[in-house]
Amino acid sequence: MKKFVRDFELIANKRINREYYLLVLKSPERLPEMLPGQFVEIRIDNSKDTFLRRPISLYDVDMDKQLVYLLIQEVGKGTRKLAGLKAGNSLNLIYPLGNSYSLPEEKAKVLLVGGGVGVAPFPLLAKFLKQNNVEPEFLLGFRNKELLVDLADFEKYGKVFLSTDDGSAGEAGTVMDHSVLKASSFPYVKVYTCGPQVMMKAVSKFAEELQLDCEASLENTMACGFGACLCCIQETVRGNLRVCKEGPVFNTKDLIW
Amino acid sequence: MVDLKVNIGKLMCKNPVSTASGCFGYGHEYDDFLDVNRLGAVFVKGTTGSNREGNPYPRMAETPSGMLNSVGLQNKGVDYFVNEIYPQIKDYQSHIIVNVSGSTIEEYVEVTEKLNVLDKIPAIELNISCPNVKEGGMVFGTHCPSAIHVTREVRKAWDKSLIVKLSPNVTSISEFAKAVEGEGADSISLINTLLGMAIDARTRKPVLATVTGGLSGPAIKPVALRMVWQAYHAVKIPIIGMGGIMNATDAIEFILAGATAIQIGTANFIDPAVSIKVLEGIEKYCDEQGVTNVNELVGALES
């Protein structure tokens, strides 16, 4: 897929909760095909203490309106800087980067299991699944109800099962404690996961025990984002692979983690 | 019209702008962003005798005005390069220069011999300065008798242009520059990364899995300029300067300090088309300054 570098206009910077915000960016031209699981690299301008771009997963893409949606958590200097941007600001993006999630072999129900800001790739993934006659349902975990995302962005594609660590919304505990994973039958043919590594490993193990295909989208510190620097490697059965190029989506059976 | 052609020893380049090893993959990673054929040369990823998986993760730390890396020469080895990669990149109109790395002198020589038969590789860059491998690498570049020894043996195995990439992690860069010139290097490139480290105060742990790594980016530019200037006054062979070049002005500063050509490294990660912008900026600078041949600027620092 051809990659582009362009200045986008920030249309809106919506506060989602005290840690997350959603950037809505308008492309100066028709967008190329953008696949679920892919990401963009944002240049952080006018910032002396950040040097590299920040890789951010695609939350949603509106091809007709030429809009890109990015759900971001404030975790460091770069994401704090982006949080302060206002409509009308310009942002330089490299896109689309990385590989993408793949469809299940069988057109049936699939489960998307996400934790925290790791739910970010799911709206675009769910849209893609629906377009291909696959039924997505979601199992989403958050620390508490104050840190939820806008669930309507997920509910429009399928049922959402919710868990919070403190039980303030949905079931109490982690996603692994949720009744949907404890039920006697598991009506899904494939599992997609994104979130903290400890959660993804648990989800992957769960899927493996049921002999289900599982794809995980990994996070890693990147310098370039397009395969040149070899900084963001993940150990796999095929050797060290680049999360930015061969990933960020991996079939969990290939991962050594 | 500005004449941008430069001779790096035996190697004639259409302009002084090239991209640094480890920062530009094999060139084709950048095809979407720029016309690689416009560059004077492309220095491809460090190549060793056999497959290397490199260092464990994390391999990168962002630092003020720069970054640390500890990739550790991850590459699939010289045979893979010759059989799989070379056929894909040999038709670029830029010089393809292979960065030759190793843990032992025998390995450096083995890689060199295998590359010597490739028509479209007009030069190698002997990497005696990688700070991220336990054996070899920087050991050769920071101990002068070792630098002399490896340059001598590789020189015997290589007929074409030989560039030796020097380490900045030495007290006297002039001593190393003179030493490799004495062994028949056609040119030298400098600087490789500076050995550094980053610490996470909260966890009390080093950020990199290898603890130390190589510092690059604008943070190292003043050190790099100083070393290019010192080397220029120590040797007669041409110098390829690098270290934190982000734009054409930075590149001109290196040329004024004594570099005949320059390499762009870390800047490619932030702006993948930066090398072409630097090329166009050098031409503009020459136009504005009434310089008709870029070689007039080499070492033209006034003091």
XYZ file of C-alpha atoms in Angstrom:
560
model
C 0.000 0.000 0.000
C 1.378 3.374 -0.959
C 2.185 5.623 1.983
C 1.574 9.363 2.109
C 2.807 12.366 4.103
C 0.284 15.190 4.296
C -0.850 18.084 6.487
C -4.314 17.448 7.907
C -6.577 20.059 9.439
C -7.821 19.405 12.948
C -11.622 19.672 12.782
C -12.332 18.775 16.391
C -10.522 17.709 19.539
C -13.156 16.059 21.723
C -12.485 15.220 25.351
C -13.756 11.663 25.970
C -12.772 11.309 29.626
C -10.045 12.715 31.876
C -7.367 10.685 30.068
C -8.680 10.153 26.517
C -9.477 12.505 23.663
C -10.596 12.032 20.076
C -8.946 13.925 17.231
C -10.977 14.414 14.058
C -8.692 15.267 11.153
C -9.549 16.313 7.637
C -7.404 15.187 4.743
C -6.503 17.739 2.049
C -7.397 15.166 -0.602
C -9.262 11.909 -1.136
C -7.996 9.325 1.358
C -6.361 6.124 0.150
C -7.740 2.807 1.352
C -7.191 2.600 5.132
C -7.551 -0.782 6.797
C -8.506 -1.730 10.363
C -5.449 -2.197 12.557
C -3.390 0.265 10.544
C -1.973 3.405 12.123
C -0.641 6.873 11.371
C 2.542 8.599 12.569
C 1.874 12.121 13.850
C 4.600 14.748 13.898
C 4.654 16.693 17.157
C 5.370 20.296 16.198
C 6.727 23.150 18.334
C 7.868 20.811 21.046
C 11.458 20.876 22.244
C 11.300 17.744 24.347
C 9.676 15.406 21.845
C 11.700 14.461 18.820
C 9.999 11.534 17.101
C 6.526 11.096 15.650
C 3.825 9.287 17.629
C 2.189 6.148 16.218
C -1.605 6.254 16.668
C -4.070 3.581 15.629
C -6.995 4.380 13.300
C -10.243 4.636 15.305
C -12.429 5.356 12.324
C -12.201 6.676 8.785
C -14.897 8.520 6.838
C -13.948 8.202 3.180
C -16.737 10.493 1.913
C -15.915 13.360 4.249
C -12.138 12.637 4.098
C -11.950 12.374 7.885
C -9.651 10.350 10.108
C -10.606 9.716 13.764
C -7.919 8.993 16.358
C -8.604 7.967 19.962
C -5.621 8.944 22.085
C -4.704 8.510 25.734
C -2.507 11.094 27.435
C 0.465 9.042 28.519
C 3.506 11.229 27.920
C 4.852 14.475 26.563
C 3.812 13.842 22.964
C 0.212 12.843 23.655
C -0.117 15.703 26.178
C 0.997 18.132 23.494
C -1.567 16.735 21.035
C -4.276 16.987 23.686
C -3.821 20.745 23.731
C -4.432 21.236 20.006
C -7.469 23.143 18.814
C -9.714 23.013 15.768
C -8.007 24.720 12.862
C -4.507 23.517 13.840
C -2.539 21.597 11.249
C -1.071 18.148 11.874
C 1.415 16.306 9.682
C 0.654 12.585 9.241
C 2.350 9.634 7.572
C -0.264 7.012 6.596
C -1.477 4.345 6.231
C 1.090 2.266 8.122
C 1.334 -1.372 9.123
C -0.676 -4.436 8.219
C -4.294 -5.043 9.191
C -6.676 -7.462 10.860
C -7.904 -10.276 8.630
C -11.376 -11.730 8.179
C -12.347 -15.021 9.838
C -12.513 -18.076 7.605
C -16.161 -18.507 8.453
C -18.704 -15.666 8.115
C -20.105 -15.889 11.617
C -19.858 -14.151 14.976
C -16.508 -12.869 16.236
C -15.497 -11.310 19.566
C -13.394 -8.155 19.859
C -11.731 -7.982 23.277
C -10.183 -4.658 24.228
C -8.805 -2.962 27.300
C -8.484 0.785 27.924
C -7.297 2.793 24.948
C -6.642 -0.575 23.280
C -10.267 -0.488 22.115
C -9.161 2.174 19.588
C -8.906 -0.010 16.444
C -12.310 -1.646 17.000
C -14.831 0.748 15.402
C -12.990 0.602 12.073
C -12.487 -3.154 12.444
C -16.189 -3.673 13.244
C -17.230 -1.603 10.225
C -14.960 -3.719 8.022
C -16.305 -6.957 9.513
C -19.936 -5.886 9.004
C -19.193 -4.965 5.387
C -17.932 -8.517 4.957
C -20.980 -10.140 6.576
C -19.217 -10.973 9.818
C -21.023 -10.182 13.086
C -18.803 -8.418 15.638
C -19.536 -8.325 19.356
C -17.365 -6.561 21.902
C -15.932 -7.306 25.325
C -14.449 -4.054 26.592
C -12.639 -3.497 29.863
C -11.863 -0.255 31.675
C -10.550 0.728 35.108
C -13.814 2.409 36.132
C -16.862 4.174 34.718
C -15.063 7.530 34.590
C -12.659 6.103 32.030
C -15.188 4.668 29.585
C -15.141 5.606 25.912
C -18.205 6.516 23.847
C -19.842 3.075 23.699
C -22.285 4.213 20.992
C -19.346 4.029 18.538
C -19.258 0.280 19.223
C -22.917 -0.507 19.889
C -23.861 0.542 16.358
C -22.007 -2.533 15.087
C -22.887 -5.132 17.706
C -23.522 -6.054 21.295
C -21.097 -4.654 23.896
C -20.167 -6.588 27.044
C -18.551 -4.333 29.598
C -16.297 -4.829 32.572
C -14.601 -2.424 34.947
C -11.990 -3.226 37.551
C -14.124 -1.716 40.335
C -17.511 -2.807 39.024
C -18.716 0.779 38.556
C -19.947 -0.137 35.066
C -20.700 -3.560 33.627
C -19.336 -6.587 35.472
C -16.658 -6.221 38.123
C -13.135 -7.414 37.357
C -11.021 -7.695 34.234
C -12.329 -8.835 30.854
C -11.063 -12.319 31.721
C -13.484 -12.429 34.641
C -16.479 -11.554 32.458
C -19.354 -14.037 32.260
C -19.193 -14.087 28.455
C -15.882 -15.937 28.764
C -17.157 -18.151 31.583
C -20.341 -19.355 29.857
C -20.608 -22.989 28.839
C -20.798 -22.121 25.169
C -18.629 -19.626 23.295
C -20.478 -18.707 20.088
C -17.578 -16.988 18.308
C -15.347 -18.277 15.503
C -12.489 -15.831 15.988
C -11.137 -13.448 18.628
C -9.507 -10.079 18.013
C -7.693 -8.344 20.822
C -5.945 -5.072 21.596
C -4.925 -3.614 24.930
C -2.396 -4.178 27.714
C -0.056 -7.060 26.924
C -1.048 -9.030 30.020
C -4.695 -8.913 28.866
C -3.871 -9.851 25.271
C -1.803 -12.815 26.446
C -4.686 -14.037 28.597
C -7.151 -13.595 25.714
C -4.784 -15.400 23.382
C -4.439 -18.314 25.811
C -8.220 -18.491 26.164
C -8.669 -18.613 22.364
C -5.910 -21.170 22.003
C -7.628 -23.497 24.489
C -10.780 -23.337 22.362
C -8.673 -23.796 19.216
C -9.853 -20.480 17.856
C -7.936 -18.095 15.655
C -6.801 -14.994 17.564
C -5.280 -11.789 16.262
C -3.626 -9.212 18.512
C -2.579 -5.691 17.690
C 0.687 -4.852 19.428
C 2.151 -1.634 20.689
C 5.864 -0.884 20.578
C 8.232 2.070 20.730
C 8.932 3.139 17.167
C 11.336 5.628 15.658
C 10.141 5.619 12.027
C 6.926 3.590 11.743
C 7.563 2.393 8.198
C 10.114 -0.380 8.492
C 13.444 1.417 8.261
C 14.875 1.671 11.782
C 14.287 -1.860 13.165
C 13.605 -0.488 16.657
C 10.086 -1.911 17.184
C 10.775 -5.615 16.940
C 8.619 -8.433 18.285
C 9.999 -11.920 18.783
C 8.020 -14.436 16.716
C 8.335 -17.962 15.410
C 9.626 -16.337 12.203
C 12.361 -14.388 14.052
C 12.329 -10.759 15.112
C 9.673 -8.936 13.096
C 8.907 -5.230 12.877
C 5.686 -4.266 14.676
C 5.339 -1.279 12.291
C 5.679 -3.293 9.082
C 4.918 -7.008 9.538
C 2.571 -5.910 12.365
C 1.018 -4.332 14.326
C -1.478 -7.200 13.929
C -0.107 -10.682 14.554
C -1.761 -14.047 14.753
C -1.093 -14.907 18.386
C 0.165 -18.394 17.515
C 3.181 -16.723 15.842
C 4.129 -14.675 18.894
C 6.847 -15.539 21.370
C 5.798 -13.342 24.282
C 23.166 26.014 -12.586
C 25.167 24.782 -9.626
C 27.609 21.929 -10.183
C 26.816 19.514 -7.354
C 29.087 16.642 -8.421
C 31.565 15.487 -5.813
C 34.300 12.867 -5.784
C 34.531 10.797 -2.635
C 37.928 9.382 -3.435
C 37.437 7.105 -6.432
C 33.698 7.382 -6.131
C 32.032 10.024 -8.277
C 28.637 11.114 -6.951
C 26.118 13.316 -8.731
C 25.606 15.298 -5.550
C 26.848 15.292 -1.940
C 23.614 14.064 -0.347
C 23.326 10.481 0.818
C 21.440 8.582 3.491
C 23.044 6.906 6.484
C 23.229 3.189 7.126
C 20.592 1.878 9.513
C 18.318 4.847 8.825
C 17.203 4.157 5.272
C 16.671 0.397 5.140
C 17.627 -0.758 1.649
C 16.200 2.312 -0.075
C 12.911 0.804 -1.202
C 11.320 1.504 2.216
C 11.404 5.151 1.035
C 10.136 4.748 -2.533
C 6.701 6.101 -1.582
C 8.190 9.281 -0.177
C 10.876 10.380 -2.622
C 12.765 9.484 -5.784
C 15.679 7.528 -4.337
C 17.458 7.878 -7.716
C 18.077 11.560 -7.032
C 20.380 10.862 -4.076
C 24.146 10.862 -4.463
C 24.342 7.554 -2.622
C 22.375 5.243 -0.371
C 24.242 3.542 2.464
C 22.279 0.383 3.185
C 21.860 -1.462 6.475
C 24.901 -2.943 8.208
C 25.569 -6.402 6.781
C 27.292 -9.229 8.634
C 28.559 -12.691 7.742
C 25.417 -14.476 8.864
C 21.888 -13.746 10.078
C 21.705 -11.609 13.222
C 18.479 -11.142 15.161
C 19.840 -8.055 16.910
C 19.275 -7.006 20.502
C 16.246 -7.583 22.722
C 13.421 -5.074 23.079
C 13.287 -2.186 24.079
C 15.753 -0.949 21.504
C 14.880 2.696 21.353
C 14.601 5.652 23.690
C 13.604 9.158 22.732
C 15.933 11.729 24.298
C 16.111 15.537 24.137
C 16.702 16.463 20.472
C 17.581 12.925 19.595
C 17.223 9.233 20.252
C 19.147 6.244 21.512
C 19.056 2.952 19.661
C 20.410 -0.482 20.381
C 19.249 -2.362 17.291
C 22.452 -4.392 17.262
C 22.949 -4.897 13.522
C 19.816 -6.958 12.882
C 20.185 -8.239 9.305
C 19.822 -11.495 7.390
C 23.499 -11.828 6.531
C 25.585 -11.217 3.425
C 24.344 -14.231 1.432
C 20.742 -13.089 1.787
C 21.805 -9.597 0.762
C 23.595 -10.881 -2.346
C 20.825 -13.266 -3.424
C 17.620 -11.535 -2.336
C 18.144 -7.834 -1.709
C 20.792 -6.848 -4.246
C 18.662 -7.865 -7.279
C 15.871 -5.588 -6.021
C 18.007 -2.484 -5.516
C 20.852 -2.736 -8.030
C 19.054 -0.647 -10.652
C 18.763 2.488 -8.549
C 20.567 5.360 -10.248
C 22.176 6.275 -6.916
C 25.291 4.529 -5.727
C 24.382 1.642 -3.447
C 26.992 1.380 -0.729
C 26.954 -1.504 1.709
C 27.867 -0.973 5.333
C 30.107 -3.934 6.227
C 30.023 -5.109 9.832
C 31.377 -8.018 11.793
C 32.570 -9.463 15.059
C 35.944 -10.675 13.831
C 38.384 -9.616 11.132
C 37.609 -12.870 9.307
C 33.922 -11.953 9.228
C 34.615 -8.460 7.847
C 36.794 -9.999 5.141
C 34.217 -12.683 4.307
C 31.460 -10.082 3.834
C 33.782 -7.891 1.764
C 34.814 -10.729 -0.537
C 31.211 -11.684 -1.208
C 30.333 -8.081 -2.100
C 33.417 -7.512 -4.231
C 31.915 -9.457 -7.140
C 28.738 -7.347 -7.303
C 28.966 -4.882 -10.217
C 26.561 -2.325 -8.830
C 28.210 -1.954 -5.439
C 30.931 0.635 -6.135
C 31.959 1.107 -2.522
C 31.683 -0.335 0.952
C 31.551 1.495 4.234
C 33.590 -0.412 6.777
C 31.700 -0.129 10.046
C 34.200 -0.214 12.876
C 31.992 1.904 15.060
C 28.731 0.129 15.919
C 28.294 0.649 19.681
C 25.564 -1.982 20.007
C 27.288 -5.303 19.527
C 29.187 -7.136 22.253
C 32.044 -8.284 20.067
C 33.664 -6.457 17.212
C 31.995 -3.273 16.043
C 33.190 -0.403 18.124
C 36.027 -2.417 19.622
C 37.752 -2.055 16.251
C 36.917 1.615 16.055
C 38.150 2.652 19.483
C 41.452 0.774 19.600
C 43.810 2.155 17.000
C 45.891 -0.988 16.307
C 42.617 -2.898 15.723
C 41.336 -0.197 13.365
C 44.570 -0.460 11.424
C 44.440 -4.245 11.316
C 40.839 -4.574 10.083
C 41.261 -1.795 7.492
C 44.414 -3.471 6.170
C 42.771 -6.888 5.788
C 39.581 -5.519 4.202
C 41.638 -3.349 1.849
C 43.301 -6.520 0.515
C 39.880 -8.039 -0.236
C 38.246 -4.961 -1.792
C 39.248 -3.416 -5.134
C 36.774 -0.582 -5.261
C 36.238 2.485 -3.113
C 36.725 1.865 0.614
C 35.066 4.176 3.121
C 35.845 3.640 6.810
C 33.149 4.769 9.256
C 34.716 6.151 12.398
C 33.504 6.087 15.978
C 33.189 9.333 17.935
C 33.806 7.409 21.145
C 37.548 8.152 21.076
C 39.778 10.838 22.536
C 41.461 11.787 19.263
C 39.477 11.380 16.042
C 42.515 12.635 14.095
C 44.573 9.665 15.226
C 42.016 7.186 13.831
C 41.462 9.196 10.655
C 45.207 9.204 9.928
C 45.564 5.549 10.842
C 42.946 4.304 8.368
C 44.181 6.721 5.690
C 47.575 5.088 6.135
C 46.002 1.673 5.442
C 44.548 2.725 2.117
C 41.048 3.951 2.965
C 39.748 6.061 0.082
C 37.614 8.152 2.385
C 36.213 8.271 5.910
C 32.690 8.783 7.168
C 31.903 10.225 10.584
C 30.413 10.237 13.078
C 28.663 7.041 14.072
C 26.485 7.304 17.189
C 27.785 8.415 20.557
C 27.522 5.883 23.340
C 24.820 6.954 25.767
C 22.090 5.757 28.085
C 18.630 6.649 29.336
C 17.163 5.893 32.752
C 13.552 5.673 33.897
C 13.648 7.315 37.332
C 10.248 5.908 38.288
C 11.201 2.267 37.769
C 14.922 2.884 38.489
C 15.707 0.870 35.374
C 17.564 1.598 32.162
C 15.207 2.294 29.238
C 17.142 0.105 26.803
C 17.392 -3.653 27.266
C 21.122 -3.378 26.562
C 21.450 -0.501 29.096
C 23.599 1.572 26.724
C 22.947 2.536 23.121
C 23.945 4.900 20.352
C 22.827 8.525 20.505
C 21.846 10.248 17.261
C 19.936 13.319 16.137
C 20.526 17.061 16.494
C 21.807 16.526 20.051
C 25.103 15.244 18.610
C 25.587 17.784 15.807
C 28.103 20.055 17.584
C 30.265 17.037 18.450
C 30.030 15.752 14.883
C 30.958 19.129 13.381
C 33.968 19.394 15.646
C 35.165 15.913 14.686
C 34.699 16.479 10.951
C 36.665 19.717 11.253
C 39.469 17.982 13.197
C 39.599 15.086 10.746
C 39.671 17.496 7.795
C 42.832 19.019 9.170
C 44.394 15.611 9.812
C 43.925 13.742 6.514
C 43.967 14.309 2.756
C 41.259 11.800 1.848
C 37.670 13.048 1.522
C 35.268 13.032 4.445
C 31.589 12.128 4.488
C 30.097 14.062 7.380
C 27.067 13.146 9.436
C 25.537 13.565 12.863
C 22.204 15.277 13.451
C 21.698 16.806 10.004
C 18.031 17.871 9.850
C 18.084 20.413 6.999
C 20.199 22.000 4.267
C 21.761 24.544 6.629
C 23.050 21.719 8.830
C 24.452 20.005 5.735
C 26.225 23.190 4.593
C 27.805 23.502 8.050
C 29.300 20.024 7.678
C 30.613 20.850 4.205
C 32.187 24.090 5.493
C 33.812 22.077 8.319
C 35.468 19.876 5.704
C 32.992 17.239 4.511
C 32.929 16.549 0.766
C 29.597 14.769 1.111
C 27.067 14.243 3.872
C 24.782 11.505 5.155
C 21.343 12.029 6.607
C 20.349 9.575 9.300
C 17.790 9.995 12.068
C 16.030 12.901 10.287
C 14.641 10.370 7.775
C 12.461 8.917 10.538
C 10.652 12.204 11.142
C 10.529 13.455 7.563
C 11.040 10.571 5.138
C 11.532 13.027 2.253
C 14.083 15.160 4.097
C 17.068 14.042 1.993
C 15.596 15.547 -1.185
C 14.744 18.750 0.691
C 18.382 18.946 1.854
C 19.562 18.426 -1.717
C 17.317 21.200 -3.015
C 18.314 23.430 -0.105
C 22.028 23.020 -0.827
C 21.428 24.032 -4.431
C 19.427 27.082 -3.316
C 22.133 28.092 -0.842
C 24.770 27.879 -3.591
C 22.617 29.975 -5.907
C 22.078 32.624 -3.274
C 25.746 32.696 -2.289
C 27.011 32.812 -5.888
C 28.657 29.401 -5.549
C 28.856 27.652 -8.924
C 30.489 24.440 -7.727
C 29.657 22.884 -4.374
C 33.271 21.775 -3.966
C 34.174 25.439 -3.374
C 32.482 25.103 0.004
C 34.400 22.062 1.222
C 36.450 23.144 4.223
C 35.723 26.789 3.379
C 35.242 27.674 7.021
C 36.637 31.143 7.645
C 38.413 31.769 10.887
